[in-house]
Coordinates of N, CA and C and ligand atoms in Angstrom, one line a residue:
X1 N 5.2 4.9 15.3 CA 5.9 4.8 14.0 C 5.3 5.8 13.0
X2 N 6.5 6.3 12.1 CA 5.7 6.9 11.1 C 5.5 6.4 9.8
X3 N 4.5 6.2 9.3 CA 4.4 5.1 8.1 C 4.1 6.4 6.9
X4 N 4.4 5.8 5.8 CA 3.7 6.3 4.0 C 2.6 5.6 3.9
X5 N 1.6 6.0 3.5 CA 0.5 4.8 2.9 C 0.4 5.7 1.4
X6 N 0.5 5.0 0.6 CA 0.1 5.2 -0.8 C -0.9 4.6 -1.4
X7 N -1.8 5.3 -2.1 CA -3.1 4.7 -2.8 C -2.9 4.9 -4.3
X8 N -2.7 3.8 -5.0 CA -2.9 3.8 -6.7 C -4.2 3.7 -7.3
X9 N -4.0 3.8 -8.3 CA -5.4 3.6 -9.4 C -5.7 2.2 -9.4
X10 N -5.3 0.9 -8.3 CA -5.6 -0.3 -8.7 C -7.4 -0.8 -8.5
X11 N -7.4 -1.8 -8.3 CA -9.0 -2.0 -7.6 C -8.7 -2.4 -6.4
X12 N -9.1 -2.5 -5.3 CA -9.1 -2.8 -4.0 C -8.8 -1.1 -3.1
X13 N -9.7 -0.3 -3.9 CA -9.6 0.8 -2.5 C -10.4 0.7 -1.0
X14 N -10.6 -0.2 -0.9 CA -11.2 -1.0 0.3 C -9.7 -1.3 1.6
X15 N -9.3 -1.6 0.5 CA -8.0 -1.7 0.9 C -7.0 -1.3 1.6
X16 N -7.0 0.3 0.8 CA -6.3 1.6 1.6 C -7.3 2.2 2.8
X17 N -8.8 1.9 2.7 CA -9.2 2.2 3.4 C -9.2 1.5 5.4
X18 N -9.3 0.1 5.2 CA -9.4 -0.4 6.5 C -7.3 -0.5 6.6
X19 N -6.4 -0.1 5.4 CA -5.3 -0.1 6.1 C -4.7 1.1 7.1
X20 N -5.6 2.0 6.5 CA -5.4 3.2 6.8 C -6.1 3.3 8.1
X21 N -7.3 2.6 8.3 CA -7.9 2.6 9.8 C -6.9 1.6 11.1
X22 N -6.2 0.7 10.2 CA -5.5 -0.6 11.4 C -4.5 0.6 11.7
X23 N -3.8 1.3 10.7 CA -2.7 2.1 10.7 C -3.0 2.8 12.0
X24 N -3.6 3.5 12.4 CA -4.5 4.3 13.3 C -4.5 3.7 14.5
X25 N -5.3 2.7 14.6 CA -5.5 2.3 15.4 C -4.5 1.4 16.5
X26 N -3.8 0.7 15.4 CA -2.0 0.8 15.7 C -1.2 2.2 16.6
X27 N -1.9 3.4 16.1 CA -1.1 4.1 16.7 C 0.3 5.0 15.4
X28 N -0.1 4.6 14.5 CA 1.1 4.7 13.9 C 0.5 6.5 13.4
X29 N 1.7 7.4 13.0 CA 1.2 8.6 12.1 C 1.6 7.9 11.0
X30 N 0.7 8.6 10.2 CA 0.2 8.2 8.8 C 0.8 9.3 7.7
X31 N 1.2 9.5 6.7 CA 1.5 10.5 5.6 C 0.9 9.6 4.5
X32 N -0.3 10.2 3.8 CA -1.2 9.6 3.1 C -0.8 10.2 1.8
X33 N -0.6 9.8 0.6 CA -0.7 10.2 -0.8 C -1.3 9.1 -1.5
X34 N -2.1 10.1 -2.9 CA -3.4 9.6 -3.4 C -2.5 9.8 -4.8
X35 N -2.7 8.8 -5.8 CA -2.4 9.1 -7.1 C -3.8 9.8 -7.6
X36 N -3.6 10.5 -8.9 CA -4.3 10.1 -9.8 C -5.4 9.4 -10.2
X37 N -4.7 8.1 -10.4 CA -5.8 7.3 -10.7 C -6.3 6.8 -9.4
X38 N -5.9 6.5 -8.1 CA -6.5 6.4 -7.4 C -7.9 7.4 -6.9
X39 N -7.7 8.7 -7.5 CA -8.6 9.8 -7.2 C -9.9 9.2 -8.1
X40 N -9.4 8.5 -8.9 CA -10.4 7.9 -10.2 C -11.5 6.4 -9.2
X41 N -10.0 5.7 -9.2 CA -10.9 4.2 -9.1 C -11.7 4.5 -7.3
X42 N -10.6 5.4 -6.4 CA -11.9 5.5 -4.9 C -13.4 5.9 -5.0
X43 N -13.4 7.3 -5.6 CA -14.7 7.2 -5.4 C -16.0 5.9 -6.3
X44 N -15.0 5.1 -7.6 CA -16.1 4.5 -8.2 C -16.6 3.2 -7.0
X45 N -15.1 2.8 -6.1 CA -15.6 1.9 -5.6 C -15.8 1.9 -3.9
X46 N -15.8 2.9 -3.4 CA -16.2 3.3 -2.0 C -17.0 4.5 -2.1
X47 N -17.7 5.0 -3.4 CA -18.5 6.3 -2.8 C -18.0 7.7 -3.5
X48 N -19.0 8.8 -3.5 CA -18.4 10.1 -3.5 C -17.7 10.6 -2.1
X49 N -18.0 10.3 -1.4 CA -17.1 10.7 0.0 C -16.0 9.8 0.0
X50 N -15.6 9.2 -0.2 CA -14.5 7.9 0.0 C -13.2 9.1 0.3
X51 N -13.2 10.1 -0.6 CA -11.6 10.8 -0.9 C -11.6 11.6 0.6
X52 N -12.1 12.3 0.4 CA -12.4 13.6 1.7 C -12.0 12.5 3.0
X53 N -13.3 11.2 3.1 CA -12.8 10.4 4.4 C -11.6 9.9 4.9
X54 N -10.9 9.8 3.7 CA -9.6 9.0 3.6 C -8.5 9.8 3.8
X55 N -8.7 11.3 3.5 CA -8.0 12.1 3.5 C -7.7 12.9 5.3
X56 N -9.1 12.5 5.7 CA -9.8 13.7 7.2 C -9.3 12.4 8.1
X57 N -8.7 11.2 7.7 CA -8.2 10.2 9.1 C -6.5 10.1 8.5
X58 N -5.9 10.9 7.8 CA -4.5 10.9 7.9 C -4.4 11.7 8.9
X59 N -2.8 12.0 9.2 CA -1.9 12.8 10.1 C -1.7 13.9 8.9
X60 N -1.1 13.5 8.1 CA -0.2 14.6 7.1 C -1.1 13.7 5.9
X61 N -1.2 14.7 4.8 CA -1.8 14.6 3.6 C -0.9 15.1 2.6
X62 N 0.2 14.7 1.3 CA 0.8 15.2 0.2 C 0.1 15.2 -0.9
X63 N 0.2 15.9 -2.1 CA -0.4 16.1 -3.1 C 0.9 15.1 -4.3
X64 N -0.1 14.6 -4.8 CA 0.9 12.7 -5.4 C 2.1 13.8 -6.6
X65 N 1.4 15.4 -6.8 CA 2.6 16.0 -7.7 C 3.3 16.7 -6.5
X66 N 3.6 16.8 -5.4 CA 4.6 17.8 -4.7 C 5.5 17.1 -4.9
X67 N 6.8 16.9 -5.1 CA 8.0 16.6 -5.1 C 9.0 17.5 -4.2
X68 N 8.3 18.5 -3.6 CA 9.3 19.0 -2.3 C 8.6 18.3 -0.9
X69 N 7.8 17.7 -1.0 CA 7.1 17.1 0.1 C 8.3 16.7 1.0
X70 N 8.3 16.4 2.1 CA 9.2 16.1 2.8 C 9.3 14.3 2.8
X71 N 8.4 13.8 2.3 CA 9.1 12.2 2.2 C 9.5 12.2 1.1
X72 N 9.6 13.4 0.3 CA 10.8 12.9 -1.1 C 12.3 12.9 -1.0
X73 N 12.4 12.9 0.7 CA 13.7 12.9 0.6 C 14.2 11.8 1.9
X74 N 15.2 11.7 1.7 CA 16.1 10.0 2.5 C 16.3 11.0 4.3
X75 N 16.3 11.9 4.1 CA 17.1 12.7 5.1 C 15.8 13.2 6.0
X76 N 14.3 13.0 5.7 CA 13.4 12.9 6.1 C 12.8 11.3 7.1
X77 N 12.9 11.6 7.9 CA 12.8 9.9 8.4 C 11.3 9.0 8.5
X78 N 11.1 8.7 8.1 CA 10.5 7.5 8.3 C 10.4 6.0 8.4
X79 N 9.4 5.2 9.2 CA 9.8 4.3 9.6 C 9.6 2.8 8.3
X80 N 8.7 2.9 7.5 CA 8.2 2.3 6.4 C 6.7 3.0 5.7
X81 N 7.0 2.4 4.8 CA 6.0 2.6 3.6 C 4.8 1.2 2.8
X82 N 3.6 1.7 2.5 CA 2.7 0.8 1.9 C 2.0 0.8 0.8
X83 N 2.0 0.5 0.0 CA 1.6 0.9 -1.1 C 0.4 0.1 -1.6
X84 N -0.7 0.5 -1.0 CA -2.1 -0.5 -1.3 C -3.0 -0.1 -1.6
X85 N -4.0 -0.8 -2.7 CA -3.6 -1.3 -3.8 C -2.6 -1.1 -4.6
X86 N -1.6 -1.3 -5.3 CA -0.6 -1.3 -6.1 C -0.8 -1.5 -8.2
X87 N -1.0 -0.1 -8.5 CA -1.3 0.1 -10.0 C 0.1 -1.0 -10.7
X88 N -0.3 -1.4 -11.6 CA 0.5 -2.2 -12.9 C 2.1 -1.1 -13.2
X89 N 1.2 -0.1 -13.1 CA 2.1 1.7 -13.3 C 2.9 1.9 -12.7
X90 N 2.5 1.9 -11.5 CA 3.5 2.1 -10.5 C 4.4 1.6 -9.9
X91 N 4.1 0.1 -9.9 CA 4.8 -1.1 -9.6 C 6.0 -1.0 -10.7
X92 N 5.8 -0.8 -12.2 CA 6.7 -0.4 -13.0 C 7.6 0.6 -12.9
X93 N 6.9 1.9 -12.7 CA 7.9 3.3 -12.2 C 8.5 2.8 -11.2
X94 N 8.5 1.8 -10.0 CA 9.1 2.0 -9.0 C 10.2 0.6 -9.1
X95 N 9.9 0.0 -10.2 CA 10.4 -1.2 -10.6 C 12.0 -0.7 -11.4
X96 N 11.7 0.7 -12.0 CA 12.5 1.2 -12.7 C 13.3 2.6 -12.4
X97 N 12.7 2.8 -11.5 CA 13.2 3.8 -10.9 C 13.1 5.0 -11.1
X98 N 12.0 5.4 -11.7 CA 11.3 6.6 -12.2 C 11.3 7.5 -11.4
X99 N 11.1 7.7 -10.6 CA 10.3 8.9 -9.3 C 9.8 10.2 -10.4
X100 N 8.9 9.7 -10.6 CA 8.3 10.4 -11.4 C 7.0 11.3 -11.2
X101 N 6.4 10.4 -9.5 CA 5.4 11.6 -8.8 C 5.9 11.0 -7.4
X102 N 5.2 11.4 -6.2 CA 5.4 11.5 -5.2 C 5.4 10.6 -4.2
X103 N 4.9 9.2 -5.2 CA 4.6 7.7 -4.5 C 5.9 6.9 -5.3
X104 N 6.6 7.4 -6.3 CA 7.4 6.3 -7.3 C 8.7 7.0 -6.1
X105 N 8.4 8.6 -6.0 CA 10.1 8.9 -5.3 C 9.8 8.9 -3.9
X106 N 8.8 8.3 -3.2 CA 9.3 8.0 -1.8 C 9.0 6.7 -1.7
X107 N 8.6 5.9 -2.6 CA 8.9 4.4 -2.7 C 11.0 4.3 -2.7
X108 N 11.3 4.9 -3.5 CA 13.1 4.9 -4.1 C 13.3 5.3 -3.3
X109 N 13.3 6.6 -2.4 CA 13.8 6.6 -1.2 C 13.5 5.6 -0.1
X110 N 12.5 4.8 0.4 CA 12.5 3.6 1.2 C 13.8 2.6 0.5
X111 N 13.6 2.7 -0.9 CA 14.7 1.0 -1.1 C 16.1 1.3 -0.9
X112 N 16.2 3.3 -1.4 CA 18.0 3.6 -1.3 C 18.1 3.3 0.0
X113 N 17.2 3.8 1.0 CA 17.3 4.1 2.6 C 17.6 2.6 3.1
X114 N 17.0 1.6 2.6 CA 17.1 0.5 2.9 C 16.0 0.1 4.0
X115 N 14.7 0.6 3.9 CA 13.7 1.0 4.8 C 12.6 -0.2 4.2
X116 N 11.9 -0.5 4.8 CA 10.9 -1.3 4.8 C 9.8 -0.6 3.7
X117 N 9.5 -1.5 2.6 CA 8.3 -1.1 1.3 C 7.4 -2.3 1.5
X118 N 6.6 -2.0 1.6 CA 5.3 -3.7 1.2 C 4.4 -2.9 0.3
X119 N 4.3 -3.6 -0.7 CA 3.7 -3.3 -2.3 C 2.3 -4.5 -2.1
X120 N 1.5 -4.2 -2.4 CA 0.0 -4.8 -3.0 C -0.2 -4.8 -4.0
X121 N 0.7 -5.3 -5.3 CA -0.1 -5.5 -6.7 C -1.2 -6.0 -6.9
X122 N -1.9 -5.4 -7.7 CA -3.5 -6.1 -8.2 C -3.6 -5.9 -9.3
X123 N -3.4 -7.1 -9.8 CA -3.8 -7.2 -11.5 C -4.1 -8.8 -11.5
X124 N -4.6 -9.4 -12.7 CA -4.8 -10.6 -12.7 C -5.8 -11.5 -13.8
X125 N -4.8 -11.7 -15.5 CA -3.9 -12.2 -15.0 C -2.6 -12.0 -15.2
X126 N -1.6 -11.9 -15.0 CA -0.1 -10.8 -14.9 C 0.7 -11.3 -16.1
X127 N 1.0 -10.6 -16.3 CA 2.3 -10.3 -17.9 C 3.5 -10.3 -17.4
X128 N 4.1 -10.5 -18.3 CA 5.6 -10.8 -18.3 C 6.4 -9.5 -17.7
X129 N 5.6 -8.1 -17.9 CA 6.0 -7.2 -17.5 C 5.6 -7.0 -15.9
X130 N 4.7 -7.6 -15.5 CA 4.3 -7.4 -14.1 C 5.4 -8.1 -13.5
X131 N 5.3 -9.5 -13.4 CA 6.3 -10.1 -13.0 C 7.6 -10.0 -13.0
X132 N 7.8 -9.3 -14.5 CA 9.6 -8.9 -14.0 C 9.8 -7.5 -13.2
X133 N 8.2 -6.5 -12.8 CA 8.8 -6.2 -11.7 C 8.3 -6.3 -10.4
X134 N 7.4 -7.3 -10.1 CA 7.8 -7.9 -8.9 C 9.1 -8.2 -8.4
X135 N 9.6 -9.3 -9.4 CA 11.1 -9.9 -9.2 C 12.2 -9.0 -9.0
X136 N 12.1 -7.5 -9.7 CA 13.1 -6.5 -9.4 C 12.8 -6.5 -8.5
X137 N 11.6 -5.5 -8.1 CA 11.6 -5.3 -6.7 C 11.7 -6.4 -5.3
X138 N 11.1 -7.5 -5.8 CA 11.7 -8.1 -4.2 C 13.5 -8.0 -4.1
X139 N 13.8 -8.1 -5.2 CA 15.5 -8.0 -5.4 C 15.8 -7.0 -4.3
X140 N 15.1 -5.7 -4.8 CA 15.5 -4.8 -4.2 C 15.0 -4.6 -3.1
X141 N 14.4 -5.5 -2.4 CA 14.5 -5.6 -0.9 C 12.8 -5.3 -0.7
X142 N 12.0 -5.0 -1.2 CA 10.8 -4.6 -1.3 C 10.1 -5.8 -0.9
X143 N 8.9 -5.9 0.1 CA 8.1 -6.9 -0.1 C 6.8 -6.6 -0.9
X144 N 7.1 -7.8 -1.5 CA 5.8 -7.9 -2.6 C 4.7 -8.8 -2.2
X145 N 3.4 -8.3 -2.2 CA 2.7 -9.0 -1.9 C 1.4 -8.9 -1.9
X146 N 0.7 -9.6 -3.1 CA -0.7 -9.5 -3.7 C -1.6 -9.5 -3.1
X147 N -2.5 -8.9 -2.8 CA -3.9 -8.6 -2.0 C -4.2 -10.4 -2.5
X148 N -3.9 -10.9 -1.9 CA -4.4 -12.7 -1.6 C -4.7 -13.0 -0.2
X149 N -6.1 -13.4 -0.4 CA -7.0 -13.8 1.4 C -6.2 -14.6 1.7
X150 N -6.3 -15.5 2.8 CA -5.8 -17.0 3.2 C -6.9 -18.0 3.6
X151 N -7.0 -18.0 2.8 CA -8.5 -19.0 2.4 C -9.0 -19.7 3.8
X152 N -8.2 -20.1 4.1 CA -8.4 -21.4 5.4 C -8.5 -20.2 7.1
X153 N -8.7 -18.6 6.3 CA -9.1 -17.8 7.8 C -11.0 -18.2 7.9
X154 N -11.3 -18.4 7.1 CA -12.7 -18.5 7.9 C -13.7 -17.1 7.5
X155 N -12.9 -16.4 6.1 CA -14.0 -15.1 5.9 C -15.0 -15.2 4.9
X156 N -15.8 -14.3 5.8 CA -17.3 -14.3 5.3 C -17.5 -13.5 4.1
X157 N -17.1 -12.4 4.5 CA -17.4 -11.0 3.9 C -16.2 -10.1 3.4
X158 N -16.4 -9.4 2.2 CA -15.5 -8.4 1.6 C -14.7 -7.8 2.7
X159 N -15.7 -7.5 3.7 CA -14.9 -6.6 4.9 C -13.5 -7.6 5.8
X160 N -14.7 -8.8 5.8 CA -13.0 -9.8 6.5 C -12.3 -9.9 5.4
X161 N -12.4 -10.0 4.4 CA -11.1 -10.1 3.9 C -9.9 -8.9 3.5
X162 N -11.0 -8.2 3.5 CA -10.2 -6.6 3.6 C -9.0 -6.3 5.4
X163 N -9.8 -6.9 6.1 CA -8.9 -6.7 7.1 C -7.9 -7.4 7.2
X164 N -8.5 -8.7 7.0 CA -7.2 -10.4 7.3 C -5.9 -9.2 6.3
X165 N -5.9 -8.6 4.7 CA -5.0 -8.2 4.3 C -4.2 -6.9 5.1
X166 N -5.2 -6.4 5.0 CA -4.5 -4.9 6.0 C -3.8 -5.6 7.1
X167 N -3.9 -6.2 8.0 CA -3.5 -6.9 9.3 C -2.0 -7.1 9.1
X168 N -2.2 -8.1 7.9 CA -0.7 -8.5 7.3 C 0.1 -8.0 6.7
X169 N -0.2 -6.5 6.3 CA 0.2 -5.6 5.8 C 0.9 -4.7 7.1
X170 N -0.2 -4.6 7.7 CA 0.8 -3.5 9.3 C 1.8 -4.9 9.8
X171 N 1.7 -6.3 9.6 CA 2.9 -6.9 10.0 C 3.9 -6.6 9.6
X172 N 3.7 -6.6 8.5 CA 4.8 -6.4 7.5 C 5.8 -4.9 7.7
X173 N 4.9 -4.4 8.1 CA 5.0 -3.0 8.0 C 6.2 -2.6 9.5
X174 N 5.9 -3.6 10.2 CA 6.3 -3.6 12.1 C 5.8 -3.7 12.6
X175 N 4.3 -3.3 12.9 CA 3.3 -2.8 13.5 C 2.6 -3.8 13.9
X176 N 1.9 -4.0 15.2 CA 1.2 -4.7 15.9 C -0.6 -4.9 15.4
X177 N -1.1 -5.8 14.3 CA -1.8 -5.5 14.2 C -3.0 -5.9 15.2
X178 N -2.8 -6.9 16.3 CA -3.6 -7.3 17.0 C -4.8 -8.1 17.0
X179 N -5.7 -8.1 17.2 CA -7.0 -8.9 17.1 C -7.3 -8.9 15.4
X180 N -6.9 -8.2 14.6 CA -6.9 -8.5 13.5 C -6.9 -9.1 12.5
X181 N -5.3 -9.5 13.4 CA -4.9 -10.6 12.0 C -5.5 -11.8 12.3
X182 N -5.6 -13.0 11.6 CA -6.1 -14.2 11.9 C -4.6 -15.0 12.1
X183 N -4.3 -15.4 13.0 CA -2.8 -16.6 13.2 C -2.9 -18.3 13.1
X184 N -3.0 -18.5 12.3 CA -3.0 -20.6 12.2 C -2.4 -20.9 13.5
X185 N -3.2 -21.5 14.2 CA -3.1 -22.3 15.3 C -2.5 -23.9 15.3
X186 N -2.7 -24.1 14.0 CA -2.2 -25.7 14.1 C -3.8 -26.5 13.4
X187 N -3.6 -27.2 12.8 CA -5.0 -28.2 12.1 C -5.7 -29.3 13.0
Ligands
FMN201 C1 -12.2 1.0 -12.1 C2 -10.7 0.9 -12.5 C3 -10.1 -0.2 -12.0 C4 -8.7 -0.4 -12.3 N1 -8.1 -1.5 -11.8 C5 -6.8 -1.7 -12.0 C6 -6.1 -2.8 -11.4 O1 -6.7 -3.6 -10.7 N2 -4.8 -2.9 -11.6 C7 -4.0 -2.0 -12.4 O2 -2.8 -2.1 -12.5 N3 -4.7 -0.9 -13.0 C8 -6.0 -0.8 -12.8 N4 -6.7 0.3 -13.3 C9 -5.9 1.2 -14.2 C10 -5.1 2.3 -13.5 O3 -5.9 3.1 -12.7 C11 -4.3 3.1 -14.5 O4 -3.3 2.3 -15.1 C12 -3.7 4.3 -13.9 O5 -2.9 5.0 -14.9 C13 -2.7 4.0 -12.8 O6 -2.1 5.2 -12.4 P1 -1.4 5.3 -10.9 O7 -0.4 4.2 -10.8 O8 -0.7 6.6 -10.9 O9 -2.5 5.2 -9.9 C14 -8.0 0.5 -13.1 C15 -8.7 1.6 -13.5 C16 -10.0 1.8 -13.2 C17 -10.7 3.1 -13.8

């Protein structure tokens, strides 16, 4: 499969990191774009190397201003898109329909396409404005879905809970995440 992974300016670049590793390891090609502010919040919270790493395990790398990129357009195929962590910002531009850099217009091409989006908002605690665009966008077909653990997996550490989310995010996504994810067996 060919997936989008998009990284915003949120907190949880942990996030894009082990998604981008399940992504892989799935098998799936990858087309990675970096906002902005995500160029900001990776390295404060994975490191000065965070960017270059994250960049040297895609397939395809876009620059978050090309707008000739080839996923800014519907006629380009891909199979779905991820947007993890998910800025306050972006969730709004794509809530509104901005396409105003290169993650808001190939988010709007997944929802015209009618193509699979799973969004990771992280803020907290959320405004009136957050929430009304969550609510657009699940309208519009988009899954929304907060970097929230599942308490009752049994994680120890930042890192399990960084994967339990990625896991459920390549579900989401189609993708097999495997030994990954944690499944409730029953109590
Ligand atoms: C350390 C740090 C953490 C941040 N955490 C969040 C956050 O959790 N959620 C959020 O919406 N914005 C957060 N921001 C603010 C965004 O980075 C900022 O709104 C930025 O303009 C988003 O742009 P983008 O959507 O193009 O990445 C954070 C900024 C910094 C520097």
């Amino acid at each position: 499969m060919k997936i989008v992974l998009a990284v915003t300016g949120a907190s949880g670049a942990i996030l894009a990191r082990e998604t981008l590793r399940q992504l892989k390891a799935a098998g799936a090609s990858v087309h990675l774009v970096i906002s902005h502010g995500a160029e900001r919040t990776i390295p404060l919270e994975l490191g000065p190397a965070a960017l270059d790493a994250l960049r040297g395990v895609a397939d395809v790398v876009h620059a978050v201003d090309d707008m000739a990129a080839p996923i800014a357009s519907g006629s380009y195929r891909v199979d779905a898109m991820a947007i993890t962590p998910c800025s306050m910002r972006t969730l709004a531009a794509i809530a509104h329909g901005f396409g105003d850099n290169l993650i808001t217009r190939a988010a709007d091409v997944m929802l015209k396409e009618r193509r699979r989006l799973v969004i990771a908002p992280r803020e907290a605690p959320l405004t009136e404005a957050h929430l009304n665009s969550m609510l657009a966008l699940t309208r519009m077909g988009a899954i929304v879905a907060p970097p929230v653990p599942p308490f009752y997996a049994d994680l120890k550490t930042i890192d399990d809970v960084a994967r339990e989310i990625a896991a459920r995010t390549l579900s989401w996504l189609g993708l097999d995440p495997g030994d990954a994810l944690t499944r409730w067996q029953g109590g």
